[in-house]
Short mmCIF file of C-alpha atoms in Angstrom, two decimals:
data_model
loop_
_atom_site.label_atom_id
_atom_site.label_comp_id
_atom_site.label_asym_id
_atom_site.label_seq_id
_atom_site.Cartn_x
_atom_site.Cartn_y
_atom_site.Cartn_z
CA UNK L 843 -85.46 -31.32 -21.82
CA UNK L 844 -84.80 -31.50 -18.15
CA UNK L 845 -82.43 -34.49 -18.68
CA UNK L 846 -80.61 -32.58 -21.32
CA UNK L 847 -80.18 -29.51 -19.23
CA UNK L 848 -78.87 -31.66 -16.32
CA UNK L 849 -76.44 -33.36 -18.66
CA UNK L 850 -75.17 -29.95 -19.91
CA UNK L 851 -74.68 -28.60 -16.45
CA UNK L 852 -72.77 -31.73 -15.40
CA UNK L 853 -70.49 -31.38 -18.47
CA UNK L 854 -69.80 -27.69 -17.77
CA UNK L 855 -68.85 -28.32 -14.18
CA UNK L 856 -66.49 -31.15 -15.42
CA UNK L 857 -64.83 -28.72 -17.90
CA UNK L 858 -64.49 -25.99 -15.44
CA UNK L 859 -63.10 -28.40 -12.67
CA UNK L 860 -60.68 -29.88 -15.20
CA UNK L 861 -59.52 -26.33 -16.25
CA UNK L 862 -59.09 -25.34 -12.60
CA UNK L 863 -57.24 -28.47 -11.89
CA UNK L 864 -54.90 -27.91 -14.84
CA UNK L 865 -54.29 -24.31 -13.78
CA UNK L 866 -53.43 -25.18 -10.15
CA UNK L 867 -51.40 -28.23 -11.14
CA UNK L 868 -48.83 -25.88 -12.97
CA UNK L 869 -46.08 -25.17 -10.53
CA UNK L 870 -44.98 -21.67 -9.97
CA UNK L 871 -41.54 -20.84 -11.45
CA UNK L 872 -38.62 -20.70 -9.00
CA UNK L 873 -37.67 -16.99 -8.55
CA UNK L 874 -34.02 -17.87 -7.99
CA UNK L 875 -33.80 -20.05 -11.18
CA UNK L 876 -35.56 -17.29 -13.03
CA UNK L 877 -33.14 -14.69 -11.65
CA UNK L 878 -30.12 -16.80 -12.66
CA UNK L 879 -31.56 -17.04 -16.19
CA UNK L 880 -32.08 -13.32 -16.34
CA UNK L 881 -28.48 -12.76 -15.24
CA UNK L 882 -27.16 -15.03 -18.02
CA UNK L 883 -29.23 -13.17 -20.49
CA UNK L 884 -28.15 -9.77 -19.21
CA UNK L 885 -24.43 -10.78 -19.43
CA UNK L 886 -25.13 -12.12 -22.92
CA UNK L 887 -26.51 -8.76 -24.03
CA UNK L 888 -30.21 -9.61 -24.03
CA UNK L 889 -30.90 -6.87 -21.50
CA UNK L 890 -34.59 -6.17 -22.41
CA UNK L 891 -35.47 -9.79 -21.86
CA UNK L 892 -33.52 -9.87 -18.66
CA UNK L 893 -35.46 -6.90 -17.23
CA UNK L 894 -38.71 -8.38 -18.39
CA UNK L 895 -38.00 -11.69 -16.47
CA UNK L 896 -36.92 -9.52 -13.37
CA UNK L 897 -40.20 -7.62 -13.51
CA UNK L 898 -42.08 -10.88 -13.49
CA UNK L 899 -40.14 -12.02 -10.45
CA UNK L 900 -40.92 -8.68 -8.66
CA UNK L 901 -44.66 -8.96 -9.43
CA UNK L 902 -44.55 -12.29 -7.52
CA UNK L 903 -42.01 -11.20 -4.79
CA UNK L 904 -41.44 -7.37 -4.47
CA UNK L 905 -38.80 -8.06 -1.87
CA UNK L 906 -36.58 -9.81 -4.29
CA UNK L 907 -34.14 -7.05 -4.27
CA UNK L 908 -31.43 -8.70 -6.34
CA UNK L 909 -33.91 -8.65 -9.36
CA UNK L 910 -34.39 -4.92 -8.96
CA UNK L 911 -30.72 -4.24 -8.77
CA UNK L 912 -30.12 -6.26 -11.86
CA UNK L 913 -32.55 -4.06 -13.59
CA UNK L 914 -30.84 -0.93 -12.27
CA UNK L 915 -27.42 -2.19 -13.54
CA UNK L 916 -28.73 -3.12 -17.03
CA UNK L 917 -30.10 0.41 -17.38
CA UNK L 918 -26.64 1.65 -16.54
CA UNK L 919 -24.97 -0.66 -18.96
CA UNK L 920 -27.32 0.88 -21.58
CA UNK L 921 -26.26 4.34 -20.40
CA UNK L 922 -29.86 4.97 -19.44
CA UNK L 923 -28.83 6.27 -15.94
CA UNK L 924 -31.96 7.96 -14.65
CA UNK L 925 -34.28 4.95 -14.64
CA UNK L 926 -31.25 2.88 -13.31
CA UNK L 927 -30.83 5.28 -10.42
CA UNK L 928 -34.63 5.16 -9.74
CA UNK L 929 -34.61 1.28 -9.54
CA UNK L 930 -31.60 1.26 -7.25
CA UNK L 931 -33.12 4.11 -4.98
CA UNK L 932 -36.31 2.01 -4.63
CA UNK L 933 -34.12 -0.85 -3.07
CA UNK L 934 -32.29 1.65 -0.75
CA UNK L 935 -35.65 3.27 0.39
CA UNK L 936 -36.72 -0.15 1.75
CA UNK L 937 -33.41 -1.83 2.55
CA UNK L 938 -31.13 1.21 3.24
CA UNK L 939 -27.86 -0.73 4.04
CA UNK L 940 -28.15 -3.10 1.24
CA UNK L 941 -24.47 -3.31 0.17
CA UNK L 942 -25.11 -4.83 -3.32
CA UNK L 943 -27.47 -1.77 -4.12
CA UNK L 944 -24.84 0.62 -2.74
CA UNK L 945 -22.10 -0.90 -4.90
CA UNK L 946 -24.51 -0.58 -7.93
CA UNK L 947 -25.12 3.09 -7.14
CA UNK L 948 -21.31 3.71 -7.06
CA UNK L 949 -20.84 2.17 -10.40
CA UNK L 950 -23.91 3.93 -11.82
CA UNK L 951 -22.36 7.28 -10.90
CA UNK L 952 -19.01 6.32 -12.23
CA UNK L 953 -20.62 5.27 -15.51
CA UNK L 954 -22.58 8.58 -15.60
CA UNK L 955 -19.35 10.45 -15.20
CA UNK L 956 -20.11 11.85 -11.65
CA UNK L 957 -17.15 10.67 -9.39
CA UNK L 958 -18.12 12.98 -6.59
CA UNK L 959 -21.45 11.39 -6.28
CA UNK L 960 -19.84 7.99 -6.46
CA UNK L 961 -17.60 9.17 -3.53
CA UNK L 962 -20.78 10.06 -1.64
CA UNK L 963 -22.13 6.72 -2.06
CA UNK L 964 -18.74 5.12 -0.93
CA UNK L 965 -19.08 7.26 2.17
CA UNK L 966 -22.66 6.20 2.53
CA UNK L 967 -21.68 2.59 2.45
CA UNK L 968 -18.85 3.01 4.88
CA UNK L 969 -21.32 4.59 7.28
CA UNK L 970 -22.89 1.13 7.72
CA UNK L 971 -19.69 -0.90 6.93
CA UNK L 972 -16.71 1.05 8.12
CA UNK L 973 -14.38 -1.89 7.62
CA UNK L 974 -15.49 -3.02 4.22
CA UNK L 975 -12.33 -3.19 2.08
CA UNK L 976 -14.23 -2.97 -1.19
CA UNK L 977 -15.70 0.41 -0.19
CA UNK L 978 -12.34 1.78 0.87
CA UNK L 979 -10.69 0.57 -2.39
CA UNK L 980 -13.41 2.20 -4.48
CA UNK L 981 -13.03 5.49 -2.47
CA UNK L 982 -9.28 5.50 -2.95
CA UNK L 983 -9.57 5.09 -6.73
CA UNK L 984 -12.28 7.72 -7.02
CA UNK L 985 -10.35 10.33 -4.95
CA UNK L 986 -7.42 9.63 -7.22
CA UNK L 987 -9.59 10.33 -10.32
CA UNK L 988 -10.68 13.71 -8.98
CA UNK L 989 -7.17 14.69 -8.13
CA UNK L 990 -7.64 14.40 -4.29
CA UNK L 991 -4.18 12.48 -3.76
CA UNK L 992 -3.72 13.48 -0.11
CA UNK L 993 -7.27 12.40 0.86
CA UNK L 994 -6.86 9.12 -1.19
CA UNK L 995 -3.71 8.22 0.62
CA UNK L 996 -5.41 8.86 4.01
CA UNK L 997 -8.14 6.39 2.95
CA UNK L 998 -5.44 4.03 1.75
CA UNK L 999 -3.87 4.21 5.18
CA UNK L 1000 -7.27 3.24 6.73
CA UNK L 1001 -7.37 0.25 4.31
CA UNK L 1002 -3.84 -0.92 5.13
CA UNK L 1003 -4.36 -0.61 8.79
CA UNK L 1004 -7.45 -2.64 8.45
CA UNK L 1005 -5.66 -5.37 6.55
CA UNK L 1006 -1.72 -4.93 5.99
CA UNK L 1007 -1.88 -7.84 3.66
CA UNK L 1008 -4.52 -6.33 1.37
CA UNK L 1009 -3.50 -7.10 -2.23
CA UNK L 1010 -5.43 -4.19 -3.78
CA UNK L 1011 -4.27 -1.75 -1.09
CA UNK L 1012 -0.64 -2.74 -1.54
CA UNK L 1013 -0.96 -2.55 -5.27
CA UNK L 1014 -2.37 1.12 -4.85
CA UNK L 1015 0.32 1.91 -2.43
CA UNK L 1016 2.92 0.79 -5.02
CA UNK L 1017 1.23 2.86 -7.63
CA UNK L 1018 1.41 5.98 -5.48
CA UNK L 1019 4.74 5.28 -3.80
CA UNK L 1020 6.12 8.43 -5.13
CA UNK L 1021 3.71 10.37 -2.87
CA UNK L 1022 5.24 11.99 0.28
CA UNK L 1023 2.58 10.79 2.65
CA UNK L 1024 4.00 7.26 3.33
CA UNK L 1025 5.33 8.27 6.78
CA UNK L 1026 3.56 8.49 10.17
CA UNK L 1027 4.98 9.95 13.34
CA UNK L 1028 3.59 8.63 16.64
CA UNK L 1029 3.95 9.64 20.24
CA UNK L 1030 2.47 7.59 23.05
CA UNK L 1031 2.54 8.24 26.78
CA UNK L 1032 1.27 5.63 29.26
CA UNK L 1033 0.87 6.25 32.97
CA UNK L 1034 0.11 3.77 35.76
CA UNK L 1035 -0.29 4.25 39.42
CA UNK L 1036 -0.81 1.99 42.47
CA UNK L 1037 -0.05 2.66 46.14
CA UNK L 1038 0.08 -0.88 47.79
CA UNK L 1039 2.25 -2.10 49.25
CA UNK L 1040 3.99 1.11 48.44
CA UNK L 1041 3.43 4.22 46.14
CA UNK L 1042 4.62 3.55 42.58
CA UNK L 1043 4.21 5.63 39.44
CA UNK L 1044 5.10 4.25 36.03
CA UNK L 1045 5.67 6.57 32.99
CA UNK L 1046 6.28 5.14 29.52
CA UNK L 1047 6.89 7.46 26.60
CA UNK L 1048 7.19 5.94 23.12
CA UNK L 1049 8.49 7.87 20.01
CA UNK L 1050 7.68 5.97 16.85
CA UNK L 1051 8.24 6.46 13.08
CA UNK L 1052 6.34 4.26 10.68
CA UNK L 1053 6.94 3.85 6.89
CA UNK L 1054 4.38 2.27 4.49
CA UNK L 1055 6.08 0.19 1.75
CA UNK L 1056 4.61 -1.83 -1.02
CA UNK L 1057 5.44 -5.01 0.89
CA UNK L 1058 4.04 -3.79 4.23
CA UNK L 1059 4.84 -1.48 7.10
CA UNK L 1060 7.91 -1.10 9.30
CA UNK L 1061 8.05 0.98 12.52
CA UNK L 1062 11.00 2.05 14.53
CA UNK L 1063 10.46 2.83 18.19
CA UNK L 1064 12.38 4.46 21.12
CA UNK L 1065 10.72 3.82 24.49
CA UNK L 1066 11.68 5.72 27.53
CA UNK L 1067 10.60 4.29 30.93
CA UNK L 1068 10.54 5.94 34.29
CA UNK L 1069 9.58 4.17 37.43
CA UNK L 1070 8.90 6.64 40.32
CA UNK L 1071 9.18 5.48 43.84
CA UNK L 1072 8.30 7.11 47.17
CA UNK L 1073 10.14 10.41 47.71
CA UNK L 1074 10.87 11.04 44.08
CA UNK L 1075 9.42 13.90 41.99
CA UNK L 1076 7.47 13.66 38.76
CA UNK L 1077 10.71 12.21 37.09
CA UNK L 1078 13.23 9.86 38.79
CA UNK L 1079 16.86 10.10 38.77
CA UNK L 1080 17.25 7.44 36.04
CA UNK L 1081 15.29 6.94 32.84
CA UNK L 1082 15.49 3.65 31.15
CA UNK L 1083 15.60 3.22 27.39
CA UNK L 1084 14.42 0.45 24.98
CA UNK L 1085 14.81 0.27 21.20
CA UNK L 1086 12.32 -1.72 19.15
CA UNK L 1087 11.50 -2.43 15.54
CA UNK L 1088 8.12 -3.80 14.30
CA UNK L 1089 7.29 -5.12 10.82
CA UNK L 1090 4.11 -6.10 9.18
CA UNK L 1091 5.08 -7.87 5.84
CA UNK L 1092 2.46 -9.21 3.50
CA UNK L 1093 2.59 -13.15 3.29
CA UNK L 1094 -0.23 -13.90 0.89
CA UNK L 1095 -3.36 -12.14 -0.40
CA UNK L 1096 -5.23 -13.21 2.76
CA UNK L 1097 -2.45 -12.97 5.29
CA UNK L 1098 0.28 -10.97 6.83
CA UNK L 1099 2.87 -11.33 9.64
CA UNK L 1100 3.88 -9.43 12.66
CA UNK L 1101 7.56 -9.35 13.57
CA UNK L 1102 9.18 -7.60 16.60
CA UNK L 1103 12.53 -7.24 18.20
CA UNK L 1104 13.48 -5.06 21.11
CA UNK L 1105 16.65 -4.33 23.06
CA UNK L 1106 17.26 -2.42 26.33
CA UNK L 1107 20.61 -1.77 28.13
CA UNK L 1108 18.59 -1.07 31.34
CA UNK L 1109 17.07 -3.52 33.83
CA UNK L 1110 13.74 -1.78 33.90
CA UNK L 1111 12.88 -3.32 30.56
CA UNK L 1112 13.48 -6.84 29.33
CA UNK L 1113 17.05 -7.05 27.96
CA UNK L 1114 15.69 -8.71 24.81
CA UNK L 1115 12.15 -9.12 23.54
CA UNK L 1116 10.93 -10.67 20.33
CA UNK L 1117 7.67 -11.57 18.76
CA UNK L 1118 6.13 -13.26 15.73
CA UNK L 1119 2.65 -13.85 14.66
CA UNK L 1120 0.69 -14.74 11.61
CA UNK L 1121 -2.68 -13.27 10.76
CA UNK L 1122 -5.07 -14.79 8.30
CA UNK L 1123 -8.37 -13.45 7.06
CA UNK L 1124 -11.33 -15.73 6.81
CA UNK L 1125 -14.64 -15.38 4.94
CA UNK L 1126 -17.48 -13.39 6.56
CA UNK L 1127 -15.10 -10.79 8.05
CA UNK L 1128 -13.50 -13.23 10.47
CA UNK L 1129 -9.71 -13.34 11.17
CA UNK L 1130 -7.47 -15.55 13.19
CA UNK L 1131 -3.94 -15.42 14.33
CA UNK L 1132 -1.25 -17.45 16.24
CA UNK L 1133 2.21 -16.65 17.40
CA UNK L 1134 4.51 -16.17 20.29
CA UNK L 1135 6.43 -13.60 22.41
CA UNK L 1136 9.82 -13.94 24.01
CA UNK L 1137 11.23 -11.91 26.89
CA UNK L 1138 14.59 -12.08 28.57
CA UNK L 1139 15.14 -10.36 31.91
CA UNK L 1140 18.24 -9.74 33.90
CA UNK L 1141 18.25 -10.76 37.52
CA UNK L 1142 20.81 -11.38 40.23
CA UNK L 1143 20.54 -15.09 39.56
CA UNK L 1144 21.30 -14.60 35.88
CA UNK L 1145 19.02 -14.26 32.78
CA UNK L 1146 15.42 -15.34 32.96
CA UNK L 1147 13.74 -16.36 29.67
CA UNK L 1148 9.92 -16.21 29.26
CA UNK L 1149 8.12 -17.78 26.37
CA UNK L 1150 4.44 -16.72 25.86
CA UNK L 1151 2.15 -18.30 23.24
CA UNK L 1152 -0.81 -16.35 21.94
CA UNK L 1153 -3.76 -16.73 19.59
CA UNK L 1154 -6.66 -14.49 18.57
CA UNK L 1155 -10.01 -14.56 16.91
CA UNK L 1156 -11.61 -11.38 15.49
CA UNK L 1157 -14.82 -10.41 13.75
CA UNK L 1158 -16.08 -7.26 11.95
CA UNK L 1159 -19.68 -6.80 11.91
CA UNK L 1160 -21.06 -3.60 10.31
CA UNK L 1161 -19.94 -0.86 12.68
CA UNK L 1162 -18.46 -3.18 15.31
CA UNK L 1163 -15.10 -5.02 15.77
CA UNK L 1164 -14.64 -7.81 18.19
CA UNK L 1165 -11.43 -9.55 19.24
CA UNK L 1166 -10.66 -12.31 21.66
CA UNK L 1167 -7.15 -13.15 22.51
CA UNK L 1168 -5.30 -15.45 24.84
CA UNK L 1169 -1.78 -15.48 26.19
CA UNK L 1170 -0.41 -18.84 27.63
CA UNK L 1171 2.80 -18.81 29.57
CA UNK L 1172 4.22 -22.34 30.54
CA UNK L 1173 6.54 -22.63 33.42
CA UNK L 1174 7.50 -25.29 35.92
CA UNK L 1175 4.69 -27.62 34.84
CA UNK L 1176 2.09 -24.87 35.05
CA UNK L 1177 0.42 -22.58 32.50
CA UNK L 1178 -0.51 -19.08 33.28
CA UNK L 1179 -3.53 -18.06 31.31
CA UNK L 1180 -4.54 -14.50 30.20
CA UNK L 1181 -7.65 -13.73 28.32
CA UNK L 1182 -8.40 -10.47 26.61
CA UNK L 1183 -11.70 -9.30 24.99
CA UNK L 1184 -11.85 -6.11 23.10
CA UNK L 1185 -14.71 -4.50 21.35
CA UNK L 1186 -15.01 -1.33 19.27
CA UNK L 1187 -18.06 0.77 18.01
CA UNK L 1188 -17.18 2.80 14.94
CA UNK L 1189 -18.83 6.11 14.70
CA UNK L 1190 -18.22 8.25 11.56
CA UNK L 1191 -15.64 5.91 9.98
CA UNK L 1192 -12.81 3.49 10.88
CA UNK L 1193 -10.64 6.20 12.38
CA UNK L 1194 -13.42 7.34 14.97
CA UNK L 1195 -14.51 4.82 17.60
CA UNK L 1196 -15.21 4.12 21.20
CA UNK L 1197 -13.73 0.91 22.72
CA UNK L 1198 -13.99 -1.47 25.66
CA UNK L 1199 -11.40 -3.86 26.94
CA UNK L 1200 -11.93 -6.66 29.55
CA UNK L 1201 -8.95 -8.71 30.56
CA UNK L 1202 -7.46 -11.12 33.07
CA UNK L 1203 -3.78 -11.13 33.78
CA UNK L 1204 -0.86 -9.36 32.28
CA UNK L 1205 -0.17 -9.04 28.47
CA UNK L 1206 3.36 -8.72 27.03
CA UNK L 1207 1.89 -6.33 24.48
CA UNK L 1208 0.78 -3.72 27.07
CA UNK L 1209 3.16 -1.28 28.91
CA UNK L 1210 2.95 -3.20 32.18
CA UNK L 1211 4.02 -6.41 30.55
CA UNK L 1212 6.99 -4.58 28.82
CA UNK L 1213 8.75 -3.77 32.16
CA UNK L 1214 8.66 -5.13 35.80
CA UNK L 1215 9.81 -8.72 36.34
CA UNK L 1216 9.15 -12.08 34.92
CA UNK L 1217 6.99 -12.95 38.04
CA UNK L 1218 4.33 -10.46 36.91
CA UNK L 1219 2.88 -13.10 34.57
CA UNK L 1220 2.10 -15.50 37.38
CA UNK L 1221 -0.36 -13.21 39.13
CA UNK L 1222 -4.07 -12.90 38.55
CA UNK L 1223 -5.86 -9.68 37.73
CA UNK L 1224 -9.12 -8.15 36.47
CA UNK L 1225 -9.01 -5.04 34.32
CA UNK L 1226 -11.41 -2.72 32.59
CA UNK L 1227 -10.40 -0.09 29.87
CA UNK L 1228 -12.33 2.52 27.99
CA UNK L 1229 -10.94 4.18 24.80
CA UNK L 1230 -11.77 6.86 22.32
CA UNK L 1231 -10.23 7.79 19.08
CA UNK L 1232 -10.92 10.63 16.71
CA UNK L 1233 -9.13 13.33 14.50
CA UNK L 1234 -7.68 16.39 15.99
CA UNK L 1235 -8.37 19.38 13.63
CA UNK L 1236 -7.15 17.56 10.51
CA UNK L 1237 -7.56 14.20 8.86
CA UNK L 1238 -3.74 13.61 9.22
CA UNK L 1239 -3.71 14.04 12.99
CA UNK L 1240 -5.36 11.38 15.21
CA UNK L 1241 -5.59 11.13 18.96
CA UNK L 1242 -6.37 8.14 21.19
CA UNK L 1243 -7.30 8.30 24.83
CA UNK L 1244 -7.61 5.29 27.31
CA UNK L 1245 -8.54 5.04 30.83
CA UNK L 1246 -8.15 1.83 32.86
CA UNK L 1247 -8.85 0.32 36.37
CA UNK L 1248 -7.39 -2.92 37.55
CA UNK L 1249 -7.66 -5.22 40.50
CA UNK L 1250 -4.43 -7.13 40.54
CA UNK L 1251 -2.33 -9.59 42.67
CA UNK L 1252 1.10 -8.38 43.72
CA UNK L 1253 1.70 -11.29 45.98
CA UNK L 1254 -0.07 -14.53 46.22
CA UNK L 1255 -3.72 -13.85 47.38
CA UNK L 1256 -2.80 -10.11 48.11
CA UNK L 1257 -4.39 -7.60 45.82
CA UNK L 1258 -4.19 -3.91 45.06
CA UNK L 1259 -6.01 -1.37 42.87
CA UNK L 1260 -4.20 0.11 39.90
CA UNK L 1261 -5.17 3.04 37.53
CA UNK L 1262 -3.89 3.86 34.11
CA UNK L 1263 -4.19 6.49 31.55
CA UNK L 1264 -2.79 6.60 28.03
CA UNK L 1265 -2.61 9.16 25.25
CA UNK L 1266 -1.51 8.53 21.73
CA UNK L 1267 -1.00 11.08 18.91
CA UNK L 1268 -0.20 10.14 15.30
CA UNK L 1269 0.52 12.34 12.38
CA UNK L 1270 0.67 11.19 8.69
CA UNK L 1271 2.91 12.97 6.30
#
């Protein structure tokens, strides 16, 4: 009897051990593979089965938010909006800036026939990603749907300022080209001051008119420059004039160009200036550009031509924008090098930000580089600028303020302090 019981116990242990081994030897299903299978089923119309698979995935991994978003979307496809909203809200409660969940919520409210709530979620997404083109495109279309044409064109302006080559933005602009709000009037005044080796004040007023077209943007400019020396009042006896035109044509879906030409009959500005640059968008919100600037100055010895080569790398990251640019000026076997780092922190949206600029040397794209003499590009400098942009009473009117400090060479190994202030007003109509 004892032998029988011992044999029975041994057999039971073997059976349990074999069952446990079989259970633990079964591999767990791969969540990503299961999710891909659920997506295929959902797109094929088998939504209930897709939701069931996603629920199993979430039982194993509650943080697999793509599965919960798919559940929410399939409820929306079935016009079962309340449980769909609930699933998406669960994601946003835990991962509040999940862009996929925000886009899904925008779609949910569109399908439910509530465009105003969809606009709310566009703005919610833009509060985290102010430079996300897809949110801006959605907002433009939704504003059009509710008859807010003026507001939609203001958002469209933001989109095309962010990327002048945006295919969807240009298509929307073409669609609404009959609208009156394709113009922008701009006034900018720059002031710079130094007192070594003599007092000198520099005023530059720029009057600009921009027009948005289906192919891009064109801007006409009249610049008035006034270099005030010792003994002169707020304005000098002679104001120099410069005439410029800028264009930002679309080249491809992911790229656009910058073209510039300027002429001045006065010696304070370059007699001729020209620029050309190609901008290209890269994945992950990166962008690159390369181009050149040309300046021709009049002097007692004749015309002096300056060729400057430039390239930049930029990156958008949520509420931040970073740009690094260099200007290279070859002359007599040497190459003058300028480096420019700019950063912006967006606040409410892409039109409201604070900025910081750190630079070495003189850029041909700043006021100081648009006058003076060709020798200015040889000298070294260190500069710091702070900026702030916001609306002024209405969405159509923007202002931009800049304050700068510079420690610059004016002769070899001799330096001076220079201060600058800039104000810019722009009105869209």
